[in-house]
CSV table of C-alpha atoms in Angstrom, one decimal:
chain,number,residue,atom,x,y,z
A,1,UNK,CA,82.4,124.0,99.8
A,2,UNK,CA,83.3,127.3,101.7
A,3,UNK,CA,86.5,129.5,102.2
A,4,UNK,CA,86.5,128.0,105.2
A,5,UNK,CA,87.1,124.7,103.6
A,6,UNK,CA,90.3,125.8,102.1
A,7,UNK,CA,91.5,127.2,104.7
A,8,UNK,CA,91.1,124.2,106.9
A,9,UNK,CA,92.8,122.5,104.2
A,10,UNK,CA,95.9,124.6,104.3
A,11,UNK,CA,96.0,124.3,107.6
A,12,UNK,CA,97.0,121.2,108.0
A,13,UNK,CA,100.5,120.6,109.4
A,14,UNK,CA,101.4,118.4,106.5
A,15,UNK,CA,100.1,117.3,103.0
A,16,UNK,CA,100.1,114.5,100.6
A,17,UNK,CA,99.4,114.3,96.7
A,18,UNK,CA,97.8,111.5,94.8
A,19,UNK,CA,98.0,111.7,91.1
A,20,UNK,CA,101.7,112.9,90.6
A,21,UNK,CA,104.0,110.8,88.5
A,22,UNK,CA,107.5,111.5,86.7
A,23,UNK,CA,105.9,112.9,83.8
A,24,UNK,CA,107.2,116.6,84.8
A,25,UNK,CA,104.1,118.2,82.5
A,26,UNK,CA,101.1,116.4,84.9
A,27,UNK,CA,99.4,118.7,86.8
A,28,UNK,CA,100.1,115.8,89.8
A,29,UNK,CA,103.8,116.8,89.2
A,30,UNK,CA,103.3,120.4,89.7
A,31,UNK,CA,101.0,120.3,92.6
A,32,UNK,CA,103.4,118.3,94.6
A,33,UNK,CA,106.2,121.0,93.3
A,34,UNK,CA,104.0,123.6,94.5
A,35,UNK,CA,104.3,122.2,98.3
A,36,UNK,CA,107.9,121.6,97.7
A,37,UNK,CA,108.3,125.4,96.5
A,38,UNK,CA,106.7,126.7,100.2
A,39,UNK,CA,108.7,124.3,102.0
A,40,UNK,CA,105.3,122.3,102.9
A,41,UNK,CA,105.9,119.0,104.4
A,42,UNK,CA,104.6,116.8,101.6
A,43,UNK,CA,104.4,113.3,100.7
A,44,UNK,CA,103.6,111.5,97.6
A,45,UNK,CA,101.3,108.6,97.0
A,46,UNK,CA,101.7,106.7,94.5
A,47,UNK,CA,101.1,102.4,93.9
A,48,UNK,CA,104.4,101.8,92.0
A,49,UNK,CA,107.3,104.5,92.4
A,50,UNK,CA,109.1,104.3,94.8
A,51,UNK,CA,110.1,108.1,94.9
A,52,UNK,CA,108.8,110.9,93.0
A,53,UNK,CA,111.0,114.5,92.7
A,54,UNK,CA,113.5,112.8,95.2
A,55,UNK,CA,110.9,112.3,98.0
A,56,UNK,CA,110.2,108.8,99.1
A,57,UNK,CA,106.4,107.9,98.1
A,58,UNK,CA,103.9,105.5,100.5
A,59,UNK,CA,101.3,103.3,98.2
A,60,UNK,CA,98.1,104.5,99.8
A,61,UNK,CA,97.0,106.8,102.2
A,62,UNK,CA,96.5,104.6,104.7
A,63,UNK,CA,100.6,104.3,105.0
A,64,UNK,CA,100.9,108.3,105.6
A,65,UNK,CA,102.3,108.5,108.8
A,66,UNK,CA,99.5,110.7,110.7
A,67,UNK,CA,96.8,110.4,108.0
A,68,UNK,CA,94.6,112.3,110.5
A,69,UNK,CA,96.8,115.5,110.3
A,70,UNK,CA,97.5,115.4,106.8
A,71,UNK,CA,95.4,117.2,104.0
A,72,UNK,CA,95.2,115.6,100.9
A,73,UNK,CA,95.1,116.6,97.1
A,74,UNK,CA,93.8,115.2,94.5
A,75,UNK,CA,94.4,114.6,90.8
A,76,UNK,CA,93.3,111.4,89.7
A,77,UNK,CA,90.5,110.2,87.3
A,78,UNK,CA,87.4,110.2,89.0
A,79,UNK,CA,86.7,106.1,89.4
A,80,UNK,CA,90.0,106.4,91.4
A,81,UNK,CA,89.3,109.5,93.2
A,82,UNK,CA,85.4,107.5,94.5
A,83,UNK,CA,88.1,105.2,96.4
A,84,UNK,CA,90.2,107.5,97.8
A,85,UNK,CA,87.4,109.4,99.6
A,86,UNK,CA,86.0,106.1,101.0
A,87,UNK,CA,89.9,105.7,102.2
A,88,UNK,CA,90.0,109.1,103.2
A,89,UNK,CA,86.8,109.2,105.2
A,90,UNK,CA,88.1,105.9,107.5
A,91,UNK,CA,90.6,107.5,108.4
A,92,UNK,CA,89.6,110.9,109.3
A,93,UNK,CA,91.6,112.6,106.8
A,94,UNK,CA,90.8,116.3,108.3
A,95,UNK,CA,90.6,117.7,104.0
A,96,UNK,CA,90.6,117.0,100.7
A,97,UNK,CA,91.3,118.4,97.4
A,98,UNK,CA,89.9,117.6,94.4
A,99,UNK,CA,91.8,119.3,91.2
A,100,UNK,CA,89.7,120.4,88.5
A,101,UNK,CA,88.6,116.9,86.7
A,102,UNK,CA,89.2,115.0,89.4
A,103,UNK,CA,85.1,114.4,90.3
A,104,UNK,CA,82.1,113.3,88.2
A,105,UNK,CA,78.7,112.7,89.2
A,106,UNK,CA,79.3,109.4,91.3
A,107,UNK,CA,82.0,111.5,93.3
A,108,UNK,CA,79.8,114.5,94.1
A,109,UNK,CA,77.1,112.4,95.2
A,110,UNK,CA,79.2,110.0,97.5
A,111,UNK,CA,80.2,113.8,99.2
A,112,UNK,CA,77.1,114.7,99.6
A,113,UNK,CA,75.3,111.6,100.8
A,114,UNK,CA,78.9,111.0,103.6
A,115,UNK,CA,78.5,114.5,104.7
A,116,UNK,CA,81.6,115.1,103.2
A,117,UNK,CA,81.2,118.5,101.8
A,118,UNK,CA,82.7,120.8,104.6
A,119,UNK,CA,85.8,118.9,104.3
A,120,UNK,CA,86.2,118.4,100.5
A,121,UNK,CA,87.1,121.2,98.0
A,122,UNK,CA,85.8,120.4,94.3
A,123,UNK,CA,84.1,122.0,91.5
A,124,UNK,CA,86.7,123.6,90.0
A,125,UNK,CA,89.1,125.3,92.0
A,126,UNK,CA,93.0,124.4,91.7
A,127,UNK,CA,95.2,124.9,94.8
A,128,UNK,CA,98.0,126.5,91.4
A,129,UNK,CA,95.9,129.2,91.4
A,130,UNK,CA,94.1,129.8,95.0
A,131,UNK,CA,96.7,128.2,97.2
A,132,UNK,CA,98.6,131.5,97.7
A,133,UNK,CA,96.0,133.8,98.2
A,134,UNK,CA,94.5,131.4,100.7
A,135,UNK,CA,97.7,130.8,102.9
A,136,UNK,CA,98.4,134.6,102.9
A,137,UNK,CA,95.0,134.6,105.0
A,138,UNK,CA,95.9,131.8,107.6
């Protein structure tokens, strides 16, 4: 994964996070703070609340409103992250995410083998640290 990768990512006109929760000490929790801090327009996924730090959630990316313009991180254990990429890649999610812990083995290699890997950040960097930098380059 490139700069360019990140960039593309925070490019993106809007942004969703899967993996937050109400638990205010989640990383989930303060990646979707960190949106709401830059006044990003963000959205929550999440299967069971209905709203997380007072924004309404949708259960699954495919209920995002323009999936197609929206980047998307991730902080989930890895046998949920392999089905959010399959979700992501039908429907042309333009970039993904993946917060440090978020892949293992079976996720790399499903990038790799989908041709994934210009459009998903993973490996290790977290959008706490980088995000700034980054944007300050767009």
């Amino acid at each position: 994964m490139s700069h360019a990768t990140k960039k593309l990512f925070l490019s993106s006109p809007s942004f969703a996070v899967v993996g937050a929760s109400k638990d205010q000490s989640k990383f989930g929790t303060k990646v979707l703070k960190w949106y709401q801090a830059r006044n990003l327009e963000v959205k929550p996924v999440h299967p069971k609340e209905a709203e997380l730090e007072g924004i309404s959630t949708v259960q699954k990316l495919s209920q995002l409103s323009t999936p197609s313009k929206t980047s998307v991180s991730i902080i989930t254990n890895a046998k949920i992250t392999l089905g959010l990429l399959q979700e992501a890649k039908e429907l042309d999610i333009p970039a993904l995410w993946l917060q440090p812990g978020a892949e293992d083995a079976a996720v790399i290699e499903y990038i790799k083998e989908n041709g994934l890997e210009e459009r998903v950040i993973y490996g290790g960097p977290c959008i706490l640290v980088e995000g700034d930098n980054i944007r300050s380059q767009l």
